[in-house]
Amino acid sequence: MVFKALPVLTDYDISPETGFLPVEPPLEILPDPYFAPWEETFRCFNGLLLASRIRQRVHELPVLDASRLTTKAEQRRGYLILCMLSHAYVWGKHELAAEVLPASLAVPWQKVADMLEMQPILTHAAVVLWNWRLFNLDTLATLSGSSDESWFYLVTTAIEAKGAPVLSKLLNAIQLVRDDDITGLTQELVTIRGIIEEIVVVLRKMFERCDPYVFYWKVRPYLAGWENMAEAGLPNGVRYEGVDNGKYKTLAGGSAAQSSLIHALDVAFGVDHYPTGFRPKKPHHHGHHGHKNGTTVDGEATMNGQTDNFYNETVSGRVSPVQPEDTGAGSTNFIQKMRFYMPGPHRNFLTHLTEVANIRPYVTSLAASNRATDEEVLKLVAAYDECIHQIKVFRDVHIQMVTLYIIMQANKGPSISHGGFATKHSITPANGFSSDANTGKVANGDAAPPAAAPPVAKKGASILYPQKIIFGAPHGLAKKQEEGNDVIRGTGGTDLIPFLRQSRDETNESKIVPTPSMIGTSKSSFT
């Protein structure tokens, strides 16, 4: 049997040591003086945004030629700068959202995005992969100027760093399947399970220094893109001046779903994801005759025993040929769609990984064979399920985080009496509830019931900034949830909670031995 060659990490701009993070720290300044107008604006853009002067400054910028960014490091730096300036320009401060992005930002942003095989929008890669410095371990830039935002990015960067070794381990596991080495595969899966556990530990550190109130009201609005953002003042998206003949772009904003690391885990373990609300009954696959060791070069794809049938993509990872602006966030598989926002080499790696992934079909075929009760097979199934369980625990913690950092904040509304920070007793007793972020119980990752709310400002006005009540400016994603409206949008444009619940449940359903989809712990349910 002839197998497709396994991907070589370095061929896809991936390091065995740092994973999807660059081996060298990101540039802190572009070396070519030609780009000084960008760097000078970037150096003071937090102050310009705070003073509502960022748009005036952008209008004074020349249209620079991004093709002069000749190295990957320079292109990443340029992309980060343009992401930050563009999102600051569009969302503004105490201003109406801007539907037109000036050519001084739009033209070079599109150019450098094309160089990186990405989209001209703020992405996970921009703020997480390419936005850190080793000295004092800090971020290169934030939109809010807050340490909370820095911590939000740095924890996510640390997840990418901690998870980097898993990529080589996944490829080793695929080779062990081809070698029909049950013992070796089991040992490799135990190691992988430990790495995923460590990732979960890092994720929990988010609670330590990122205040939920600051994140929801000060940071999150600027991370949003311009897809499904009619309520935020962008019904048609944003028109990039000088790009695509002025066609409006509807692009999703930065999202954890753009992490190539998490995608790699899903792909390698055959975790199926479907469009939100679409949950077909999954067939039971009891063997893959002639293919139990993976996909052959000249054979049909056998990942999870399924070939292309829904939306021209295998649910376990193949990306359909649609472009991100062609469909709404709810009409196709959002997780697959997020690959268009990854750096091109990382996206191509995931495609290659999908073509060789064989761990799940191998384990399921053994579990359904006459060897199912052999001790070594039982250990293999347990090791596989433990890996799936830890991915599910990761998603449990993410749902808890979303509940605290988004759902509870949206239900409570803002408190501006303490300088923008939520504290115990920061809401007057007449409102009937406390703004303590730790109140409200979470069950199965669901949002706590909304507490009694303070008075709501008129529609289209901000209850965070009194100035916006006067000017009637839309408030982007920083808003109190309106009564009767159950949809809370993610920065990627999704109906957030249904999407996250389904992703969590789909992960849990990938276990060979089924277990309830309840809130997990840092410990495996199999030990």
PDB file of C-alpha atoms in Angstrom, residues 88-312:
ATOM      1  CA  ALA A  88      -9.480  51.637  15.475  1.00  0.00           C
ATOM      2  CA  TYR A  89     -10.578  53.707  12.463  1.00  0.00           C
ATOM      3  CA  VAL A  90     -13.736  51.682  11.720  1.00  0.00           C
ATOM      4  CA  TRP A  91     -15.047  51.405  15.287  1.00  0.00           C
ATOM      5  CA  GLY A  92     -13.744  54.746  16.561  1.00  0.00           C
ATOM      6  CA  LYS A  93     -14.413  56.198  19.982  1.00  0.00           C
ATOM      7  CA  HIS A  94     -17.784  57.834  20.705  1.00  0.00           C
ATOM      8  CA  GLU A  95     -18.336  57.846  16.936  1.00  0.00           C
ATOM      9  CA  LEU A  96     -20.505  56.193  14.328  1.00  0.00           C
ATOM     10  CA  ALA A  97     -18.912  53.102  12.829  1.00  0.00           C
ATOM     11  CA  ALA A  98     -17.148  53.974   9.565  1.00  0.00           C
ATOM     12  CA  GLU A  99     -18.432  52.107   6.499  1.00  0.00           C
ATOM     13  CA  VAL A 100     -15.545  53.240   4.292  1.00  0.00           C
ATOM     14  CA  LEU A 101     -11.900  52.472   5.041  1.00  0.00           C
ATOM     15  CA  PRO A 102      -9.578  55.042   3.422  1.00  0.00           C
ATOM     16  CA  ALA A 103      -7.152  53.909   0.737  1.00  0.00           C
ATOM     17  CA  SER A 104      -4.194  54.813   2.969  1.00  0.00           C
ATOM     18  CA  LEU A 105      -5.083  51.748   5.039  1.00  0.00           C
ATOM     19  CA  ALA A 106      -7.236  49.656   2.698  1.00  0.00           C
ATOM     20  CA  VAL A 107      -4.852  49.377  -0.262  1.00  0.00           C
ATOM     21  CA  PRO A 108      -1.704  48.270   1.624  1.00  0.00           C
ATOM     22  CA  TRP A 109      -3.750  46.093   3.998  1.00  0.00           C
ATOM     23  CA  GLN A 110      -5.191  44.135   1.090  1.00  0.00           C
ATOM     24  CA  LYS A 111      -1.723  43.861  -0.448  1.00  0.00           C
ATOM     25  CA  VAL A 112       0.016  42.536   2.646  1.00  0.00           C
ATOM     26  CA  ALA A 113      -2.912  40.198   3.368  1.00  0.00           C
ATOM     27  CA  ASP A 114      -2.475  38.751  -0.120  1.00  0.00           C
ATOM     28  CA  MET A 115       1.245  38.290   0.566  1.00  0.00           C
ATOM     29  CA  LEU A 116       0.414  36.313   3.705  1.00  0.00           C
ATOM     30  CA  GLU A 117      -2.499  34.496   2.002  1.00  0.00           C
ATOM     31  CA  MET A 118      -4.920  35.900   4.564  1.00  0.00           C
ATOM     32  CA  GLN A 119      -7.847  38.315   4.790  1.00  0.00           C
ATOM     33  CA  PRO A 120      -7.570  42.075   5.434  1.00  0.00           C
ATOM     34  CA  ILE A 121      -9.184  41.942   8.875  1.00  0.00           C
ATOM     35  CA  LEU A 122      -7.898  41.644  12.449  1.00  0.00           C
ATOM     36  CA  THR A 123      -7.137  37.961  13.021  1.00  0.00           C
ATOM     37  CA  HIS A 124      -5.874  35.546  15.647  1.00  0.00           C
ATOM     38  CA  ALA A 125      -2.540  35.450  13.836  1.00  0.00           C
ATOM     39  CA  ALA A 126      -2.137  39.237  14.042  1.00  0.00           C
ATOM     40  CA  VAL A 127      -2.838  39.737  17.748  1.00  0.00           C
ATOM     41  CA  VAL A 128      -1.605  36.362  19.082  1.00  0.00           C
ATOM     42  CA  LEU A 129       1.061  34.856  16.821  1.00  0.00           C
ATOM     43  CA  TRP A 130       2.799  38.092  15.781  1.00  0.00           C
ATOM     44  CA  ASN A 131       2.164  40.446  18.711  1.00  0.00           C
ATOM     45  CA  TRP A 132       4.644  39.599  21.467  1.00  0.00           C
ATOM     46  CA  ARG A 133       8.099  40.465  22.698  1.00  0.00           C
ATOM     47  CA  LEU A 134      10.367  38.383  24.933  1.00  0.00           C
ATOM     48  CA  PHE A 135      11.586  41.330  27.015  1.00  0.00           C
ATOM     49  CA  ASN A 136       9.331  41.299  30.091  1.00  0.00           C
ATOM     50  CA  LEU A 137       7.014  39.070  28.009  1.00  0.00           C
ATOM     51  CA  ASP A 138       4.672  41.749  26.723  1.00  0.00           C
ATOM     52  CA  THR A 139       2.523  42.486  23.713  1.00  0.00           C
ATOM     53  CA  LEU A 140       3.647  44.833  20.959  1.00  0.00           C
ATOM     54  CA  ALA A 141       0.252  46.531  20.721  1.00  0.00           C
ATOM     55  CA  THR A 142      -3.261  46.661  22.148  1.00  0.00           C
ATOM     56  CA  LEU A 143      -6.327  48.547  21.001  1.00  0.00           C
ATOM     57  CA  SER A 144      -7.487  49.619  24.447  1.00  0.00           C
ATOM     58  CA  GLY A 145      -4.092  50.322  25.988  1.00  0.00           C
ATOM     59  CA  SER A 146      -5.062  48.099  28.936  1.00  0.00           C
ATOM     60  CA  SER A 147      -3.007  45.409  30.652  1.00  0.00           C
ATOM     61  CA  ASP A 148      -6.141  43.239  30.561  1.00  0.00           C
ATOM     62  CA  GLU A 149      -6.008  43.176  26.775  1.00  0.00           C
ATOM     63  CA  SER A 150      -2.301  42.324  26.863  1.00  0.00           C
ATOM     64  CA  TRP A 151      -3.011  39.433  29.219  1.00  0.00           C
ATOM     65  CA  PHE A 152      -5.817  38.220  26.950  1.00  0.00           C
ATOM     66  CA  TYR A 153      -3.402  37.989  24.011  1.00  0.00           C
ATOM     67  CA  LEU A 154      -0.443  36.650  26.001  1.00  0.00           C
ATOM     68  CA  VAL A 155      -2.387  33.762  27.547  1.00  0.00           C
ATOM     69  CA  THR A 156      -3.477  32.762  24.062  1.00  0.00           C
ATOM     70  CA  THR A 157       0.112  33.074  22.825  1.00  0.00           C
ATOM     71  CA  ALA A 158       1.202  30.866  25.728  1.00  0.00           C
ATOM     72  CA  ILE A 159      -1.371  28.259  24.658  1.00  0.00           C
ATOM     73  CA  GLU A 160       0.172  28.210  21.191  1.00  0.00           C
ATOM     74  CA  ALA A 161       3.651  27.820  22.714  1.00  0.00           C
ATOM     75  CA  LYS A 162       2.629  25.116  25.178  1.00  0.00           C
ATOM     76  CA  GLY A 163       0.834  23.179  22.451  1.00  0.00           C
ATOM     77  CA  ALA A 164       3.657  23.413  19.888  1.00  0.00           C
ATOM     78  CA  PRO A 165       5.187  19.960  20.678  1.00  0.00           C
ATOM     79  CA  VAL A 166       1.850  18.259  19.997  1.00  0.00           C
ATOM     80  CA  LEU A 167       2.204  18.807  16.243  1.00  0.00           C
ATOM     81  CA  SER A 168       5.201  16.468  15.916  1.00  0.00           C
ATOM     82  CA  LYS A 169       3.487  13.999  18.247  1.00  0.00           C
ATOM     83  CA  LEU A 170       0.380  13.931  16.044  1.00  0.00           C
ATOM     84  CA  LEU A 171       2.479  13.155  12.985  1.00  0.00           C
ATOM     85  CA  ASN A 172       4.302  10.425  14.934  1.00  0.00           C
ATOM     86  CA  ALA A 173       0.936   8.937  15.897  1.00  0.00           C
ATOM     87  CA  ILE A 174      -0.195   8.869  12.264  1.00  0.00           C
ATOM     88  CA  GLN A 175       2.998   7.034  11.311  1.00  0.00           C
ATOM     89  CA  LEU A 176       2.495   4.531  14.151  1.00  0.00           C
ATOM     90  CA  VAL A 177      -0.960   3.772  12.757  1.00  0.00           C
ATOM     91  CA  ARG A 178       0.633   3.051   9.392  1.00  0.00           C
ATOM     92  CA  ASP A 179       3.098   0.784  11.181  1.00  0.00           C
ATOM     93  CA  ASP A 180       0.213  -0.971  12.977  1.00  0.00           C
ATOM     94  CA  ASP A 181       2.044  -0.352  16.268  1.00  0.00           C
ATOM     95  CA  ILE A 182      -0.692  -0.393  18.904  1.00  0.00           C
ATOM     96  CA  THR A 183       1.628  -0.103  21.897  1.00  0.00           C
ATOM     97  CA  GLY A 184       3.637   2.745  20.416  1.00  0.00           C
ATOM     98  CA  LEU A 185       0.466   4.590  19.395  1.00  0.00           C
ATOM     99  CA  THR A 186      -0.993   4.226  22.887  1.00  0.00           C
ATOM    100  CA  GLN A 187       2.144   5.695  24.435  1.00  0.00           C
ATOM    101  CA  GLU A 188       2.116   8.592  21.971  1.00  0.00           C
ATOM    102  CA  LEU A 189      -1.541   9.326  22.733  1.00  0.00           C
ATOM    103  CA  VAL A 190      -0.806   9.370  26.466  1.00  0.00           C
ATOM    104  CA  THR A 191       1.868  12.002  25.797  1.00  0.00           C
ATOM    105  CA  ILE A 192      -0.511  14.017  23.614  1.00  0.00           C
ATOM    106  CA  ARG A 193      -3.172  13.870  26.311  1.00  0.00           C
ATOM    107  CA  GLY A 194      -0.664  15.370  28.774  1.00  0.00           C
ATOM    108  CA  ILE A 195       0.113  18.256  26.420  1.00  0.00           C
ATOM    109  CA  ILE A 196      -3.588  19.049  25.962  1.00  0.00           C
ATOM    110  CA  GLU A 197      -4.020  19.010  29.742  1.00  0.00           C
ATOM    111  CA  GLU A 198      -1.219  21.578  30.009  1.00  0.00           C
ATOM    112  CA  ILE A 199      -2.982  23.746  27.423  1.00  0.00           C
ATOM    113  CA  VAL A 200      -6.126  23.705  29.571  1.00  0.00           C
ATOM    114  CA  VAL A 201      -4.091  24.779  32.603  1.00  0.00           C
ATOM    115  CA  VAL A 202      -2.768  27.756  30.638  1.00  0.00           C
ATOM    116  CA  LEU A 203      -6.260  28.672  29.410  1.00  0.00           C
ATOM    117  CA  ARG A 204      -7.505  28.879  33.006  1.00  0.00           C
ATOM    118  CA  LYS A 205      -4.906  31.571  33.694  1.00  0.00           C
ATOM    119  CA  MET A 206      -7.061  33.979  31.688  1.00  0.00           C
ATOM    120  CA  PHE A 207      -9.133  34.567  34.830  1.00  0.00           C
ATOM    121  CA  GLU A 208      -6.108  35.858  36.753  1.00  0.00           C
ATOM    122  CA  ARG A 209      -5.445  39.227  35.102  1.00  0.00           C
ATOM    123  CA  CYS A 210      -8.112  39.874  32.497  1.00  0.00           C
ATOM    124  CA  ASP A 211     -11.074  41.658  34.061  1.00  0.00           C
ATOM    125  CA  PRO A 212     -14.375  40.536  32.472  1.00  0.00           C
ATOM    126  CA  TYR A 213     -15.805  44.047  32.563  1.00  0.00           C
ATOM    127  CA  VAL A 214     -12.781  45.601  30.853  1.00  0.00           C
ATOM    128  CA  PHE A 215     -12.715  42.864  28.236  1.00  0.00           C
ATOM    129  CA  TYR A 216     -16.385  43.144  27.298  1.00  0.00           C
ATOM    130  CA  TRP A 217     -16.761  46.915  27.298  1.00  0.00           C
ATOM    131  CA  LYS A 218     -13.271  48.142  26.388  1.00  0.00           C
ATOM    132  CA  VAL A 219     -11.538  45.423  24.353  1.00  0.00           C
ATOM    133  CA  ARG A 220     -14.016  43.149  22.620  1.00  0.00           C
ATOM    134  CA  PRO A 221     -15.768  45.800  20.483  1.00  0.00           C
ATOM    135  CA  TYR A 222     -12.528  46.478  18.602  1.00  0.00           C
ATOM    136  CA  LEU A 223     -11.909  42.795  17.864  1.00  0.00           C
ATOM    137  CA  ALA A 224     -15.159  42.527  15.916  1.00  0.00           C
ATOM    138  CA  GLY A 225     -15.127  42.307  12.159  1.00  0.00           C
ATOM    139  CA  TRP A 226     -17.837  43.457   9.778  1.00  0.00           C
ATOM    140  CA  GLU A 227     -19.909  40.354   9.217  1.00  0.00           C
ATOM    141  CA  ASN A 228     -23.418  40.163  10.711  1.00  0.00           C
ATOM    142  CA  MET A 229     -22.798  43.552  12.309  1.00  0.00           C
ATOM    143  CA  ALA A 230     -25.912  45.442  11.205  1.00  0.00           C
ATOM    144  CA  GLU A 231     -26.850  46.152  14.821  1.00  0.00           C
ATOM    145  CA  ALA A 232     -23.375  47.580  15.356  1.00  0.00           C
ATOM    146  CA  GLY A 233     -23.802  50.077  12.541  1.00  0.00           C
ATOM    147  CA  LEU A 234     -22.332  48.127   9.610  1.00  0.00           C
ATOM    148  CA  PRO A 235     -25.289  46.564   7.749  1.00  0.00           C
ATOM    149  CA  ASN A 236     -23.304  46.100   4.534  1.00  0.00           C
ATOM    150  CA  GLY A 237     -19.856  45.525   5.958  1.00  0.00           C
ATOM    151  CA  VAL A 238     -17.002  47.903   5.110  1.00  0.00           C
ATOM    152  CA  ARG A 239     -15.978  49.282   1.734  1.00  0.00           C
ATOM    153  CA  TYR A 240     -12.223  49.258   1.175  1.00  0.00           C
ATOM    154  CA  GLU A 241     -11.396  52.390  -0.798  1.00  0.00           C
ATOM    155  CA  GLY A 242      -9.240  51.553  -3.825  1.00  0.00           C
ATOM    156  CA  VAL A 243      -9.825  47.786  -3.474  1.00  0.00           C
ATOM    157  CA  ASP A 244     -12.122  45.538  -5.555  1.00  0.00           C
ATOM    158  CA  ASN A 245     -13.826  48.488  -7.230  1.00  0.00           C
ATOM    159  CA  GLY A 246     -15.279  49.636  -3.944  1.00  0.00           C
ATOM    160  CA  LYS A 247     -17.097  46.384  -3.183  1.00  0.00           C
ATOM    161  CA  TYR A 248     -18.207  46.017   0.424  1.00  0.00           C
ATOM    162  CA  LYS A 249     -16.419  43.295   2.378  1.00  0.00           C
ATOM    163  CA  THR A 250     -18.143  41.286   5.096  1.00  0.00           C
ATOM    164  CA  LEU A 251     -15.354  39.651   7.051  1.00  0.00           C
ATOM    165  CA  ALA A 252     -15.352  37.961  10.453  1.00  0.00           C
ATOM    166  CA  GLY A 253     -13.226  39.475  13.207  1.00  0.00           C
ATOM    167  CA  GLY A 254     -10.618  37.872  15.426  1.00  0.00           C
ATOM    168  CA  SER A 255     -11.738  34.538  16.867  1.00  0.00           C
ATOM    169  CA  ALA A 256     -10.269  31.674  18.862  1.00  0.00           C
ATOM    170  CA  ALA A 257     -11.691  29.483  16.090  1.00  0.00           C
ATOM    171  CA  GLN A 258      -8.837  30.787  13.909  1.00  0.00           C
ATOM    172  CA  SER A 259      -6.235  28.929  15.981  1.00  0.00           C
ATOM    173  CA  SER A 260      -4.497  26.413  13.714  1.00  0.00           C
ATOM    174  CA  LEU A 261      -3.422  24.491  16.819  1.00  0.00           C
ATOM    175  CA  ILE A 262      -6.982  23.639  17.845  1.00  0.00           C
ATOM    176  CA  HIS A 263      -7.875  22.826  14.234  1.00  0.00           C
ATOM    177  CA  ALA A 264      -4.917  20.429  14.078  1.00  0.00           C
ATOM    178  CA  LEU A 265      -6.178  18.556  17.139  1.00  0.00           C
ATOM    179  CA  ASP A 266      -9.674  18.284  15.681  1.00  0.00           C
ATOM    180  CA  VAL A 267      -8.365  17.071  12.334  1.00  0.00           C
ATOM    181  CA  ALA A 268      -5.897  14.547  13.754  1.00  0.00           C
ATOM    182  CA  PHE A 269      -8.492  13.007  16.063  1.00  0.00           C
ATOM    183  CA  GLY A 270     -11.326  13.113  13.529  1.00  0.00           C
ATOM    184  CA  VAL A 271     -13.593  15.425  15.540  1.00  0.00           C
ATOM    185  CA  ASP A 272     -16.544  16.254  13.283  1.00  0.00           C
ATOM    186  CA  HIS A 273     -17.989  19.765  13.163  1.00  0.00           C
ATOM    187  CA  TYR A 274     -21.144  20.753  11.321  1.00  0.00           C
ATOM    188  CA  PRO A 275     -22.897  24.054  10.601  1.00  0.00           C
ATOM    189  CA  THR A 276     -24.519  25.394  13.752  1.00  0.00           C
ATOM    190  CA  GLY A 277     -27.961  23.839  14.184  1.00  0.00           C
ATOM    191  CA  PHE A 278     -27.216  21.014  11.756  1.00  0.00           C
ATOM    192  CA  ARG A 279     -26.673  17.773  13.669  1.00  0.00           C
ATOM    193  CA  PRO A 280     -27.090  14.730  11.396  1.00  0.00           C
ATOM    194  CA  LYS A 281     -27.317  11.371  13.046  1.00  0.00           C
ATOM    195  CA  LYS A 282     -23.811   9.990  12.955  1.00  0.00           C
ATOM    196  CA  PRO A 283     -23.442   6.488  11.525  1.00  0.00           C
ATOM    197  CA  HIS A 284     -21.439   3.929  13.456  1.00  0.00           C
ATOM    198  CA  HIS A 285     -18.355   2.814  11.565  1.00  0.00           C
ATOM    199  CA  HIS A 286     -17.212  -0.621  12.610  1.00  0.00           C
ATOM    200  CA  GLY A 287     -14.312  -1.069  10.288  1.00  0.00           C
ATOM    201  CA  HIS A 288     -12.477   0.283   7.312  1.00  0.00           C
ATOM    202  CA  HIS A 289     -11.676  -2.786   5.297  1.00  0.00           C
ATOM    203  CA  GLY A 290      -8.403  -2.351   3.501  1.00  0.00           C
ATOM    204  CA  HIS A 291      -8.011   1.172   4.866  1.00  0.00           C
ATOM    205  CA  LYS A 292      -7.606   0.812   8.591  1.00  0.00           C
ATOM    206  CA  ASN A 293      -4.148   2.323   8.446  1.00  0.00           C
ATOM    207  CA  GLY A 294      -5.252   5.512   6.720  1.00  0.00           C
ATOM    208  CA  THR A 295      -5.916   7.052   3.361  1.00  0.00           C
ATOM    209  CA  THR A 296      -4.101   5.768   0.290  1.00  0.00           C
ATOM    210  CA  VAL A 297      -2.894   8.011  -2.496  1.00  0.00           C
ATOM    211  CA  ASP A 298      -5.224   6.486  -5.056  1.00  0.00           C
ATOM    212  CA  GLY A 299      -8.115   5.617  -2.747  1.00  0.00           C
ATOM    213  CA  GLU A 300     -11.171   7.362  -1.362  1.00  0.00           C
ATOM    214  CA  ALA A 301     -10.725   9.497   1.749  1.00  0.00           C
ATOM    215  CA  THR A 302     -11.567   7.473   4.817  1.00  0.00           C
ATOM    216  CA  MET A 303     -11.371  10.025   7.625  1.00  0.00           C
ATOM    217  CA  ASN A 304     -14.154   8.917   9.990  1.00  0.00           C
ATOM    218  CA  GLY A 305     -15.333   6.684   7.169  1.00  0.00           C
ATOM    219  CA  GLN A 306     -16.970   9.640   5.439  1.00  0.00           C
ATOM    220  CA  THR A 307     -16.420  11.090   2.005  1.00  0.00           C
ATOM    221  CA  ASP A 308     -17.613  14.458   0.706  1.00  0.00           C
ATOM    222  CA  ASN A 309     -21.355  14.646   1.198  1.00  0.00           C
ATOM    223  CA  PHE A 310     -22.340  17.820   3.032  1.00  0.00           C
ATOM    224  CA  TYR A 311     -21.445  21.260   1.681  1.00  0.00           C
ATOM    225  CA  ASN A 312     -18.656  19.781  -0.466  1.00  0.00           C
TER     226      ASN A 312
END
